[in-house]
């Protein structure tokens, strides 16, 4: 039986010592869960990664919830999640509390003016990298599918991102609605196709 | 009541985030900045920088920071937060209420995803190759690309039109041009070279410090 404190400590390390979000945590998670503690096999780990990506929400938290559940059920899951987010939340709270008092400092302001365009660029970057991934996936399904469904795949590759961006950007539609509509359309089209 | 609004808003955001932190950033921007007006666009970009440079999942960091700032901005940093419990009335500094707001936001954001881990986790793992599931996932991924694009498009005008605050001796035009230059450079490096975001943010902060100090 895996001890709660081991689960906590593993995810505490993963959450506290990685900067840059969920995917940056993967190498450390793999080292902790697969190599060091042998709680998961390589394959189980990759399955969990795929599942965490498929489910909505924060990737790292989903990974923690899945691993904790596998090891010690619901309590294990809670322990893993708390371990993962405890230090990040405390750190952000400290920053949020004191940010206002040093945000007006002239040097801090200059730094933030410089990094603002970089932050916007970092938001824009996944648009291109994610699109490239999808394009590769569509290209790889060329054989064994009918001309019609191939056409639909290519058409939706451009049409759906464009439509969803325009709906949100120009018409002010809530992204939440766009996501729900996409899931619904996918469900209906998937049922019809099969 | 701000706490209920925060809880409900971040519950929806968590449930609709597919494909990583950046789609959550797009949702948070729309709900927190555009819809509720809990923070300004400038505060939001500050938040993005902070949440990517501090440890932890970007989604949790963003939610925590947004929950805190929403409460402080709604009630004012120097005011007291009044509430009553049964027949007792309390006045606490807004910052304390904001800490509660940040806990509520980061808790709300994980509730539905974690519930789904328990409810459909095993089922989804077994039916990964089911064509209907695959179609839904594909459409979600495509829609999310548009969602993130919309978020970026909403942030770009701010870079070109806002004039720098403080004692800066640059014309607006040069300021816009400089912003555009950093934007394109970072975009290229992030897409092509897969340079780490932290490095890019730190480097452009340093560039800002130097350029605006000249």
mmCIF file of C-alpha atoms in Angstrom:
data_model
loop_
_atom_site.group_PDB
_atom_site.id
_atom_site.type_symbol
_atom_site.label_atom_id
_atom_site.label_comp_id
_atom_site.label_asym_id
_atom_site.label_seq_id
_atom_site.Cartn_x
_atom_site.Cartn_y
_atom_site.Cartn_z
ATOM 1 C CA UNK A 1 0.000 0.000 0.000
ATOM 2 C CA UNK A 2 1.420 3.331 -1.092
ATOM 3 C CA UNK A 3 1.643 5.898 1.698
ATOM 4 C CA UNK A 4 -0.306 9.161 1.367
ATOM 5 C CA UNK A 5 2.744 11.159 2.316
ATOM 6 C CA UNK A 6 4.728 9.586 -0.529
ATOM 7 C CA UNK A 7 2.033 10.578 -3.020
ATOM 8 C CA UNK A 8 1.904 14.069 -1.557
ATOM 9 C CA UNK A 9 5.668 14.515 -1.568
ATOM 10 C CA UNK A 10 6.043 13.338 -5.175
ATOM 11 C CA UNK A 11 3.425 15.729 -6.513
ATOM 12 C CA UNK A 12 4.624 18.485 -4.212
ATOM 13 C CA UNK A 13 8.045 18.273 -5.851
ATOM 14 C CA UNK A 14 6.537 18.176 -9.344
ATOM 15 C CA UNK A 15 4.315 21.214 -8.661
ATOM 16 C CA UNK A 16 6.899 23.258 -6.820
ATOM 17 C CA UNK A 17 9.951 22.751 -8.985
ATOM 18 C CA UNK A 18 8.574 23.126 -12.512
ATOM 19 C CA UNK A 19 7.955 26.458 -14.147
ATOM 20 C CA UNK A 20 6.055 26.850 -17.397
ATOM 21 C CA UNK A 21 2.906 24.796 -16.967
ATOM 22 C CA UNK A 22 1.629 21.257 -17.211
ATOM 23 C CA UNK A 23 3.666 19.872 -20.070
ATOM 24 C CA UNK A 24 6.878 21.139 -18.519
ATOM 25 C CA UNK A 25 6.042 18.845 -15.580
ATOM 26 C CA UNK A 26 6.016 15.688 -17.686
ATOM 27 C CA UNK A 27 9.725 14.764 -17.414
ATOM 28 C CA UNK A 28 9.763 15.203 -13.636
ATOM 29 C CA UNK A 29 6.458 13.335 -13.276
ATOM 30 C CA UNK A 30 7.806 10.456 -15.308
ATOM 31 C CA UNK A 31 10.934 10.329 -13.165
ATOM 32 C CA UNK A 32 8.901 10.345 -9.937
ATOM 33 C CA UNK A 33 6.056 8.015 -10.915
ATOM 34 C CA UNK A 34 7.697 5.607 -13.360
ATOM 35 C CA UNK A 35 11.435 5.501 -12.693
ATOM 36 C CA UNK A 36 11.722 6.195 -8.979
ATOM 37 C CA UNK A 37 8.588 4.819 -7.294
ATOM 38 C CA UNK A 38 7.498 2.425 -10.057
ATOM 39 C CA UNK A 39 3.851 3.242 -9.372
ATOM 40 C CA UNK A 40 3.125 3.162 -13.105
ATOM 41 C CA UNK A 41 4.669 1.372 -16.058
ATOM 42 C CA UNK A 42 5.851 3.418 -19.006
ATOM 43 C CA UNK A 43 2.732 2.405 -20.929
ATOM 44 C CA UNK A 44 0.329 3.226 -18.096
ATOM 45 C CA UNK A 45 2.005 6.603 -17.790
ATOM 46 C CA UNK A 46 1.501 7.364 -21.486
ATOM 47 C CA UNK A 47 -2.138 6.218 -21.234
ATOM 48 C CA UNK A 48 -2.654 8.673 -18.394
ATOM 49 C CA UNK A 49 -1.049 11.475 -20.388
ATOM 50 C CA UNK A 50 -3.428 10.791 -23.292
ATOM 51 C CA UNK A 51 -6.420 10.645 -20.954
ATOM 52 C CA UNK A 52 -5.452 13.865 -19.137
ATOM 53 C CA UNK A 53 -5.256 15.612 -22.493
ATOM 54 C CA UNK A 54 -8.626 14.255 -23.601
ATOM 55 C CA UNK A 55 -10.452 15.391 -20.468
ATOM 56 C CA UNK A 56 -11.157 19.089 -19.910
ATOM 57 C CA UNK A 57 -9.290 21.113 -17.302
ATOM 58 C CA UNK A 58 -5.768 21.656 -16.068
ATOM 59 C CA UNK A 59 -3.443 18.985 -17.451
ATOM 60 C CA UNK A 60 -1.204 18.626 -14.385
ATOM 61 C CA UNK A 61 -4.175 18.424 -12.018
ATOM 62 C CA UNK A 62 -5.786 15.732 -14.180
ATOM 63 C CA UNK A 63 -2.535 13.750 -14.058
ATOM 64 C CA UNK A 64 -2.433 14.104 -10.271
ATOM 65 C CA UNK A 65 -6.079 13.081 -9.928
ATOM 66 C CA UNK A 66 -5.604 10.007 -12.123
ATOM 67 C CA UNK A 67 -2.439 8.845 -10.384
ATOM 68 C CA UNK A 68 -3.806 9.473 -6.904
ATOM 69 C CA UNK A 69 -6.989 7.599 -7.747
ATOM 70 C CA UNK A 70 -5.050 4.656 -9.102
ATOM 71 C CA UNK A 71 -2.861 4.415 -6.000
ATOM 72 C CA UNK A 72 -5.243 5.197 -3.127
ATOM 73 C CA UNK A 73 -8.685 6.072 -4.506
ATOM 74 C CA UNK A 74 -10.470 9.365 -3.874
ATOM 75 C CA UNK A 75 -8.350 10.388 -0.876
ATOM 76 C CA UNK A 76 -5.159 9.596 -2.767
ATOM 77 C CA UNK A 77 -6.437 11.731 -5.588
ATOM 78 C CA UNK A 78 -7.112 14.687 -3.289
ATOM 79 C CA UNK A 79 -3.701 14.296 -1.667
ATOM 80 C CA UNK A 80 -1.974 14.311 -5.065
ATOM 81 C CA UNK A 81 -3.884 17.396 -6.261
ATOM 82 C CA UNK A 82 -3.233 19.379 -3.078
ATOM 83 C CA UNK A 83 0.450 18.443 -3.229
ATOM 84 C CA UNK A 84 0.628 19.558 -6.824
ATOM 85 C CA UNK A 85 -0.994 22.992 -6.394
ATOM 86 C CA UNK A 86 -0.151 23.974 -2.790
ATOM 87 C CA UNK A 87 3.104 25.860 -3.354
ATOM 88 C CA UNK A 88 2.078 27.391 -6.697
ATOM 89 C CA UNK A 89 -1.090 28.834 -5.110
ATOM 90 C CA UNK A 90 0.758 30.214 -2.076
ATOM 91 C CA UNK A 91 3.410 31.716 -4.315
ATOM 92 C CA UNK A 92 0.857 33.377 -6.607
ATOM 93 C CA UNK A 93 -1.069 34.691 -3.596
ATOM 94 C CA UNK A 94 2.045 36.315 -2.187
ATOM 95 C CA UNK A 95 2.752 37.892 -5.551
ATOM 96 C CA UNK A 96 -0.847 39.055 -6.037
ATOM 97 C CA UNK A 97 -0.843 40.652 -2.581
ATOM 98 C CA UNK A 98 2.293 42.659 -3.117
ATOM 99 C CA UNK A 99 2.218 43.109 -6.877
ATOM 100 C CA UNK A 100 0.250 46.362 -6.719
ATOM 101 C CA UNK A 101 2.777 48.011 -4.463
ATOM 102 C CA UNK A 102 5.707 47.387 -6.780
ATOM 103 C CA UNK A 103 3.874 47.435 -10.134
ATOM 104 C CA UNK A 104 4.090 51.258 -10.177
ATOM 105 C CA UNK A 105 7.835 51.216 -9.641
ATOM 106 C CA UNK A 106 9.403 52.700 -12.764
ATOM 107 C CA UNK A 107 11.817 49.802 -13.380
ATOM 108 C CA UNK A 108 9.165 47.145 -12.867
ATOM 109 C CA UNK A 109 6.936 49.088 -15.264
ATOM 110 C CA UNK A 110 9.683 49.118 -17.914
ATOM 111 C CA UNK A 111 10.196 45.364 -17.550
ATOM 112 C CA UNK A 112 6.481 44.722 -17.882
ATOM 113 C CA UNK A 113 6.186 47.016 -20.901
ATOM 114 C CA UNK A 114 8.915 44.999 -22.562
ATOM 115 C CA UNK A 115 7.440 41.614 -21.803
ATOM 116 C CA UNK A 116 3.840 42.453 -22.683
ATOM 117 C CA UNK A 117 4.276 41.863 -26.456
ATOM 118 C CA UNK A 118 6.148 38.642 -25.641
ATOM 119 C CA UNK A 119 3.232 37.394 -23.554
ATOM 120 C CA UNK A 120 0.753 38.124 -26.351
ATOM 121 C CA UNK A 121 3.048 36.313 -28.796
ATOM 122 C CA UNK A 122 3.126 33.313 -26.449
ATOM 123 C CA UNK A 123 -0.674 33.248 -26.506
ATOM 124 C CA UNK A 124 -0.616 33.386 -30.328
ATOM 125 C CA UNK A 125 2.091 30.722 -30.771
ATOM 126 C CA UNK A 126 -0.045 27.639 -29.926
ATOM 127 C CA UNK A 127 -2.422 28.622 -32.752
ATOM 128 C CA UNK A 128 0.301 27.772 -35.261
ATOM 129 C CA UNK A 129 1.802 24.768 -33.490
ATOM 130 C CA UNK A 130 -1.599 23.179 -32.773
ATOM 131 C CA UNK A 131 -2.741 23.822 -36.347
ATOM 132 C CA UNK A 132 0.383 22.143 -37.689
ATOM 133 C CA UNK A 133 -0.329 19.063 -35.544
ATOM 134 C CA UNK A 134 -3.893 18.836 -36.844
ATOM 135 C CA UNK A 135 -2.715 19.244 -40.427
ATOM 136 C CA UNK A 136 -0.278 16.363 -40.000
ATOM 137 C CA UNK A 137 -3.045 14.186 -38.566
ATOM 138 C CA UNK A 138 -5.347 14.923 -41.515
ATOM 139 C CA UNK A 139 -2.558 14.179 -43.986
ATOM 140 C CA UNK A 140 -1.794 10.851 -42.334
ATOM 141 C CA UNK A 141 -5.343 9.569 -42.840
ATOM 142 C CA UNK A 142 -5.204 9.861 -46.669
ATOM 143 C CA UNK A 143 -5.422 6.157 -47.456
ATOM 144 C CA UNK A 144 -8.308 3.876 -46.586
ATOM 145 C CA UNK A 145 -10.879 6.687 -46.213
ATOM 146 C CA UNK A 146 -13.490 7.705 -48.780
ATOM 147 C CA UNK A 147 -13.063 10.835 -50.904
ATOM 148 C CA UNK A 148 -16.012 12.451 -49.206
ATOM 149 C CA UNK A 149 -14.794 12.072 -45.626
ATOM 150 C CA UNK A 150 -11.339 13.145 -46.777
ATOM 151 C CA UNK A 151 -12.866 16.308 -48.191
ATOM 152 C CA UNK A 152 -14.730 16.914 -44.929
ATOM 153 C CA UNK A 153 -11.483 16.454 -42.949
ATOM 154 C CA UNK A 154 -9.597 18.965 -45.084
ATOM 155 C CA UNK A 155 -12.482 21.420 -45.132
ATOM 156 C CA UNK A 156 -13.056 21.318 -41.369
ATOM 157 C CA UNK A 157 -9.324 21.708 -40.735
ATOM 158 C CA UNK A 158 -9.533 25.293 -42.009
ATOM 159 C CA UNK A 159 -13.205 26.070 -41.554
ATOM 160 C CA UNK A 160 -13.723 25.238 -37.870
ATOM 161 C CA UNK A 161 -10.798 27.211 -36.393
ATOM 162 C CA UNK A 162 -11.707 30.144 -38.651
ATOM 163 C CA UNK A 163 -15.381 30.007 -37.737
ATOM 164 C CA UNK A 164 -14.733 29.726 -34.013
ATOM 165 C CA UNK A 165 -12.206 32.603 -34.070
ATOM 166 C CA UNK A 166 -14.576 34.869 -36.028
ATOM 167 C CA UNK A 167 -17.577 34.046 -33.837
ATOM 168 C CA UNK A 168 -15.660 34.961 -30.686
ATOM 169 C CA UNK A 169 -13.598 37.837 -32.043
ATOM 170 C CA UNK A 170 -16.109 39.679 -34.243
ATOM 171 C CA UNK A 171 -19.510 38.598 -32.982
ATOM 172 C CA UNK A 172 -18.618 38.385 -29.306
ATOM 173 C CA UNK A 173 -19.946 34.848 -28.886
ATOM 174 C CA UNK A 174 -18.817 33.264 -25.599
ATOM 175 C CA UNK A 175 -15.970 30.737 -26.110
ATOM 176 C CA UNK A 176 -17.829 28.458 -23.695
ATOM 177 C CA UNK A 177 -20.706 28.237 -26.169
ATOM 178 C CA UNK A 178 -18.278 27.606 -29.027
ATOM 179 C CA UNK A 179 -16.668 24.695 -27.159
ATOM 180 C CA UNK A 180 -20.049 23.182 -26.271
ATOM 181 C CA UNK A 181 -21.274 23.586 -29.874
ATOM 182 C CA UNK A 182 -18.108 21.916 -31.206
ATOM 183 C CA UNK A 183 -18.620 18.937 -28.876
ATOM 184 C CA UNK A 184 -22.266 18.630 -29.945
ATOM 185 C CA UNK A 185 -21.489 18.878 -33.680
ATOM 186 C CA UNK A 186 -18.711 16.307 -33.233
ATOM 187 C CA UNK A 187 -21.097 13.943 -31.460
ATOM 188 C CA UNK A 188 -23.798 14.263 -34.147
ATOM 189 C CA UNK A 189 -21.382 14.021 -37.086
ATOM 190 C CA UNK A 190 -19.553 11.103 -35.473
ATOM 191 C CA UNK A 191 -22.843 9.209 -34.949
ATOM 192 C CA UNK A 192 -23.967 9.834 -38.551
ATOM 193 C CA UNK A 193 -20.610 8.893 -40.042
ATOM 194 C CA UNK A 194 -20.502 5.591 -38.174
ATOM 195 C CA UNK B 1 -22.334 38.074 -4.575
ATOM 196 C CA UNK B 2 -18.828 38.024 -6.033
ATOM 197 C CA UNK B 3 -17.893 34.617 -4.584
ATOM 198 C CA UNK B 4 -20.833 32.853 -6.189
ATOM 199 C CA UNK B 5 -20.108 34.568 -9.501
ATOM 200 C CA UNK B 6 -16.437 33.585 -9.248
ATOM 201 C CA UNK B 7 -17.341 29.994 -8.437
ATOM 202 C CA UNK B 8 -19.827 29.668 -11.283
ATOM 203 C CA UNK B 9 -17.581 31.406 -13.816
ATOM 204 C CA UNK B 10 -14.517 29.305 -13.026
ATOM 205 C CA UNK B 11 -16.588 26.120 -12.845
ATOM 206 C CA UNK B 12 -17.615 26.730 -16.476
ATOM 207 C CA UNK B 13 -14.080 27.718 -17.485
ATOM 208 C CA UNK B 14 -12.671 24.486 -16.042
ATOM 209 C CA UNK B 15 -15.304 22.358 -17.758
ATOM 210 C CA UNK B 16 -14.716 23.976 -21.161
ATOM 211 C CA UNK B 17 -10.907 23.967 -21.186
ATOM 212 C CA UNK B 18 -9.631 21.477 -23.731
ATOM 213 C CA UNK B 19 -6.064 21.151 -24.934
ATOM 214 C CA UNK B 20 -4.023 22.791 -22.214
ATOM 215 C CA UNK B 21 -3.393 26.047 -20.416
ATOM 216 C CA UNK B 22 -3.684 28.358 -23.384
ATOM 217 C CA UNK B 23 -7.316 27.508 -24.083
ATOM 218 C CA UNK B 24 -8.002 28.227 -20.418
ATOM 219 C CA UNK B 25 -6.260 31.585 -20.803
ATOM 220 C CA UNK B 26 -8.574 32.362 -23.741
ATOM 221 C CA UNK B 27 -11.648 31.463 -21.673
ATOM 222 C CA UNK B 28 -10.474 33.417 -18.634
ATOM 223 C CA UNK B 29 -9.789 36.467 -20.782
ATOM 224 C CA UNK B 30 -13.264 36.393 -22.253
ATOM 225 C CA UNK B 31 -15.064 35.829 -18.953
ATOM 226 C CA UNK B 32 -12.938 37.897 -16.593
ATOM 227 C CA UNK B 33 -11.904 40.829 -18.798
ATOM 228 C CA UNK B 34 -14.570 41.134 -21.508
ATOM 229 C CA UNK B 35 -17.682 39.788 -19.833
ATOM 230 C CA UNK B 36 -17.394 40.623 -16.118
ATOM 231 C CA UNK B 37 -14.880 43.470 -16.340
ATOM 232 C CA UNK B 38 -13.085 42.170 -13.228
ATOM 233 C CA UNK B 39 -9.723 43.319 -14.562
ATOM 234 C CA UNK B 40 -8.279 45.471 -17.329
ATOM 235 C CA UNK B 41 -6.505 44.101 -20.412
ATOM 236 C CA UNK B 42 -3.188 45.409 -19.051
ATOM 237 C CA UNK B 43 -3.692 43.641 -15.735
ATOM 238 C CA UNK B 44 -4.520 40.515 -17.681
ATOM 239 C CA UNK B 45 -1.247 40.543 -19.625
ATOM 240 C CA UNK B 46 0.604 41.178 -16.342
ATOM 241 C CA UNK B 47 -1.182 38.138 -14.946
ATOM 242 C CA UNK B 48 -0.162 36.016 -17.928
ATOM 243 C CA UNK B 49 3.480 36.925 -17.458
ATOM 244 C CA UNK B 50 3.356 36.202 -13.729
ATOM 245 C CA UNK B 51 1.504 32.886 -14.074
ATOM 246 C CA UNK B 52 3.959 31.559 -16.633
ATOM 247 C CA UNK B 53 7.049 32.563 -14.707
ATOM 248 C CA UNK B 54 6.043 31.177 -11.319
ATOM 249 C CA UNK B 55 6.066 27.441 -10.600
ATOM 250 C CA UNK B 56 2.994 25.283 -11.055
ATOM 251 C CA UNK B 57 0.287 24.603 -13.638
ATOM 252 C CA UNK B 58 -0.451 27.760 -15.660
ATOM 253 C CA UNK B 59 -4.221 27.156 -15.422
ATOM 254 C CA UNK B 60 -4.154 27.045 -11.604
ATOM 255 C CA UNK B 61 -1.832 30.050 -11.381
ATOM 256 C CA UNK B 62 -4.044 32.092 -13.683
ATOM 257 C CA UNK B 63 -7.222 31.151 -11.816
ATOM 258 C CA UNK B 64 -5.675 31.951 -8.415
ATOM 259 C CA UNK B 65 -4.403 35.325 -9.548
ATOM 260 C CA UNK B 66 -7.644 36.173 -11.388
ATOM 261 C CA UNK B 67 -9.790 35.255 -8.361
ATOM 262 C CA UNK B 68 -7.708 37.500 -6.119
ATOM 263 C CA UNK B 69 -7.635 40.451 -8.489
ATOM 264 C CA UNK B 70 -11.358 40.197 -9.267
ATOM 265 C CA UNK B 71 -12.296 40.677 -5.602
ATOM 266 C CA UNK B 72 -9.773 43.488 -5.018
ATOM 267 C CA UNK B 73 -10.892 45.354 -8.148
ATOM 268 C CA UNK B 74 -14.576 44.962 -7.356
ATOM 269 C CA UNK B 75 -14.353 46.336 -3.810
ATOM 270 C CA UNK B 76 -11.266 48.572 -4.004
ATOM 271 C CA UNK B 77 -7.919 47.772 -2.386
ATOM 272 C CA UNK B 78 -8.242 50.238 0.515
ATOM 273 C CA UNK B 79 -11.781 49.373 1.533
ATOM 274 C CA UNK B 80 -13.255 46.972 4.012
ATOM 275 C CA UNK B 81 -15.238 43.947 3.008
ATOM 276 C CA UNK B 82 -18.485 43.704 4.968
ATOM 277 C CA UNK B 83 -20.378 40.513 5.423
ATOM 278 C CA UNK B 84 -22.779 39.017 7.935
ATOM 279 C CA UNK B 85 -22.847 35.541 9.362
ATOM 280 C CA UNK B 86 -26.096 34.687 11.149
ATOM 281 C CA UNK B 87 -26.714 37.918 13.080
ATOM 282 C CA UNK B 88 -23.108 39.010 13.367
ATOM 283 C CA UNK B 89 -21.606 41.597 11.070
ATOM 284 C CA UNK B 90 -17.951 41.510 10.168
ATOM 285 C CA UNK B 91 -15.624 43.933 8.443
ATOM 286 C CA UNK B 92 -12.416 42.477 7.089
ATOM 287 C CA UNK B 93 -9.759 43.960 4.802
ATOM 288 C CA UNK B 94 -10.566 43.337 1.145
ATOM 289 C CA UNK B 95 -7.290 41.431 0.761
ATOM 290 C CA UNK B 96 -8.544 38.693 3.083
ATOM 291 C CA UNK B 97 -11.735 38.342 1.089
ATOM 292 C CA UNK B 98 -9.579 38.268 -2.051
ATOM 293 C CA UNK B 99 -7.602 35.294 -0.693
ATOM 294 C CA UNK B 100 -10.916 33.478 -0.303
ATOM 295 C CA UNK B 101 -11.806 34.521 -3.867
ATOM 296 C CA UNK B 102 -8.578 33.053 -5.183
ATOM 297 C CA UNK B 103 -9.169 29.732 -3.375
ATOM 298 C CA UNK B 104 -12.714 29.585 -4.737
ATOM 299 C CA UNK B 105 -11.552 30.271 -8.302
ATOM 300 C CA UNK B 106 -8.805 27.647 -8.271
ATOM 301 C CA UNK B 107 -11.056 25.074 -6.599
ATOM 302 C CA UNK B 108 -13.940 25.707 -9.012
ATOM 303 C CA UNK B 109 -11.680 25.333 -12.009
ATOM 304 C CA UNK B 110 -10.737 21.740 -11.119
ATOM 305 C CA UNK B 111 -14.082 20.392 -9.824
ATOM 306 C CA UNK B 112 -15.669 19.245 -13.091
ATOM 307 C CA UNK B 113 -12.463 17.876 -14.685
ATOM 308 C CA UNK B 114 -11.641 15.874 -11.545
ATOM 309 C CA UNK B 115 -15.228 14.596 -11.342
ATOM 310 C CA UNK B 116 -14.867 13.486 -14.960
ATOM 311 C CA UNK B 117 -11.619 11.688 -14.140
ATOM 312 C CA UNK B 118 -13.588 9.591 -11.666
ATOM 313 C CA UNK B 119 -16.772 9.197 -13.710
ATOM 314 C CA UNK B 120 -15.556 8.589 -17.246
ATOM 315 C CA UNK B 121 -11.785 8.113 -16.877
ATOM 316 C CA UNK B 122 -11.771 4.331 -17.181
ATOM 317 C CA UNK B 123 -14.497 4.330 -19.833
ATOM 318 C CA UNK B 124 -12.652 6.879 -21.966
ATOM 319 C CA UNK B 125 -9.386 4.968 -21.642
ATOM 320 C CA UNK B 126 -11.091 1.844 -23.019
ATOM 321 C CA UNK B 127 -12.916 3.706 -25.816
ATOM 322 C CA UNK B 128 -10.031 5.902 -26.916
ATOM 323 C CA UNK B 129 -10.199 4.480 -30.429
ATOM 324 C CA UNK B 130 -13.980 4.720 -30.687
ATOM 325 C CA UNK B 131 -14.654 6.765 -33.871
ATOM 326 C CA UNK B 132 -17.345 8.943 -32.266
ATOM 327 C CA UNK B 133 -15.070 9.870 -29.347
ATOM 328 C CA UNK B 134 -12.283 10.564 -31.845
ATOM 329 C CA UNK B 135 -14.529 12.850 -33.908
ATOM 330 C CA UNK B 136 -15.657 14.821 -30.850
ATOM 331 C CA UNK B 137 -12.040 15.232 -29.716
ATOM 332 C CA UNK B 138 -10.963 16.365 -33.188
ATOM 333 C CA UNK B 139 -13.690 18.997 -33.441
ATOM 334 C CA UNK B 140 -12.869 20.232 -29.946
ATOM 335 C CA UNK B 141 -9.186 20.557 -30.846
ATOM 336 C CA UNK B 142 -10.039 22.506 -33.990
ATOM 337 C CA UNK B 143 -12.455 24.830 -32.187
ATOM 338 C CA UNK B 144 -9.831 25.464 -29.491
ATOM 339 C CA UNK B 145 -7.356 26.658 -32.138
ATOM 340 C CA UNK B 146 -9.884 29.325 -33.140
ATOM 341 C CA UNK B 147 -10.538 30.139 -29.493
ATOM 342 C CA UNK B 148 -6.875 30.816 -28.790
ATOM 343 C CA UNK B 149 -6.577 32.812 -32.034
ATOM 344 C CA UNK B 150 -9.491 35.003 -30.921
ATOM 345 C CA UNK B 151 -7.808 35.605 -27.552
ATOM 346 C CA UNK B 152 -4.578 36.662 -29.273
ATOM 347 C CA UNK B 153 -6.497 38.898 -31.705
ATOM 348 C CA UNK B 154 -8.194 40.610 -28.775
ATOM 349 C CA UNK B 155 -4.847 41.264 -27.080
ATOM 350 C CA UNK B 156 -2.923 42.559 -30.126
ATOM 351 C CA UNK B 157 -4.669 45.975 -30.503
ATOM 352 C CA UNK B 158 -3.605 46.831 -26.944
ATOM 353 C CA UNK B 159 0.024 46.505 -27.982
ATOM 354 C CA UNK B 160 -0.334 48.952 -30.861
ATOM 355 C CA UNK B 161 -2.487 51.662 -29.333
ATOM 356 C CA UNK B 162 -1.569 51.968 -25.651
ATOM 357 C CA UNK B 163 1.034 54.614 -24.962
ATOM 358 C CA UNK B 164 3.659 53.783 -22.392
ATOM 359 C CA UNK B 165 3.062 55.093 -18.907
ATOM 360 C CA UNK B 166 5.723 56.735 -16.772
ATOM 361 C CA UNK B 167 8.665 58.786 -17.889
ATOM 362 C CA UNK B 168 9.362 57.415 -21.335
ATOM 363 C CA UNK B 169 10.685 59.572 -24.145
ATOM 364 C CA UNK B 170 9.512 57.510 -27.086
ATOM 365 C CA UNK B 171 6.835 58.460 -29.597
ATOM 366 C CA UNK B 172 3.760 56.268 -29.779
ATOM 367 C CA UNK B 173 4.699 55.150 -33.275
ATOM 368 C CA UNK B 174 8.093 53.903 -32.189
ATOM 369 C CA UNK B 175 6.510 52.264 -29.210
ATOM 370 C CA UNK B 176 4.092 50.365 -31.454
ATOM 371 C CA UNK B 177 6.872 49.379 -33.817
ATOM 372 C CA UNK B 178 9.030 48.145 -30.960
ATOM 373 C CA UNK B 179 6.116 46.138 -29.571
ATOM 374 C CA UNK B 180 5.448 44.598 -32.965
ATOM 375 C CA UNK B 181 9.106 43.658 -33.313
ATOM 376 C CA UNK B 182 9.233 41.837 -29.961
ATOM 377 C CA UNK B 183 5.884 40.209 -30.743
ATOM 378 C CA UNK B 184 7.088 38.796 -34.072
ATOM 379 C CA UNK B 185 10.474 37.727 -32.717
ATOM 380 C CA UNK B 186 8.928 35.856 -29.783
ATOM 381 C CA UNK B 187 6.252 34.295 -32.009
ATOM 382 C CA UNK B 188 8.897 33.016 -34.410
ATOM 383 C CA UNK B 189 11.141 31.665 -31.656
ATOM 384 C CA UNK B 190 8.249 29.989 -29.839
ATOM 385 C CA UNK B 191 6.871 28.352 -33.011
ATOM 386 C CA UNK B 192 10.028 27.431 -34.874
ATOM 387 C CA UNK B 193 12.707 26.958 -32.239
ATOM 388 C CA UNK B 194 10.421 25.866 -29.381
ATOM 389 C CA UNK B 195 12.320 28.223 -27.097
ATOM 390 C CA UNK B 196 11.125 27.993 -23.491
ATOM 391 C CA UNK B 197 8.409 30.579 -22.642
ATOM 392 C CA UNK B 198 10.154 31.534 -19.401
ATOM 393 C CA UNK B 199 13.324 32.381 -21.266
ATOM 394 C CA UNK B 200 11.394 34.451 -23.822
ATOM 395 C CA UNK B 201 9.495 36.389 -21.154
ATOM 396 C CA UNK B 202 12.635 37.024 -19.114
ATOM 397 C CA UNK B 203 14.595 38.138 -22.191
ATOM 398 C CA UNK B 204 11.926 40.553 -23.420
ATOM 399 C CA UNK B 205 11.534 41.968 -19.908
ATOM 400 C CA UNK B 206 15.250 42.655 -19.908
ATOM 401 C CA UNK B 207 15.029 44.231 -23.377
ATOM 402 C CA UNK B 208 12.193 46.455 -22.115
ATOM 403 C CA UNK B 209 14.214 47.507 -19.094
ATOM 404 C CA UNK B 210 17.159 48.470 -21.293
ATOM 405 C CA UNK B 211 15.251 50.121 -24.160
ATOM 406 C CA UNK B 212 12.937 52.187 -21.975
ATOM 407 C CA UNK B 213 15.785 53.260 -19.709
ATOM 408 C CA UNK B 214 17.806 54.763 -22.573
#
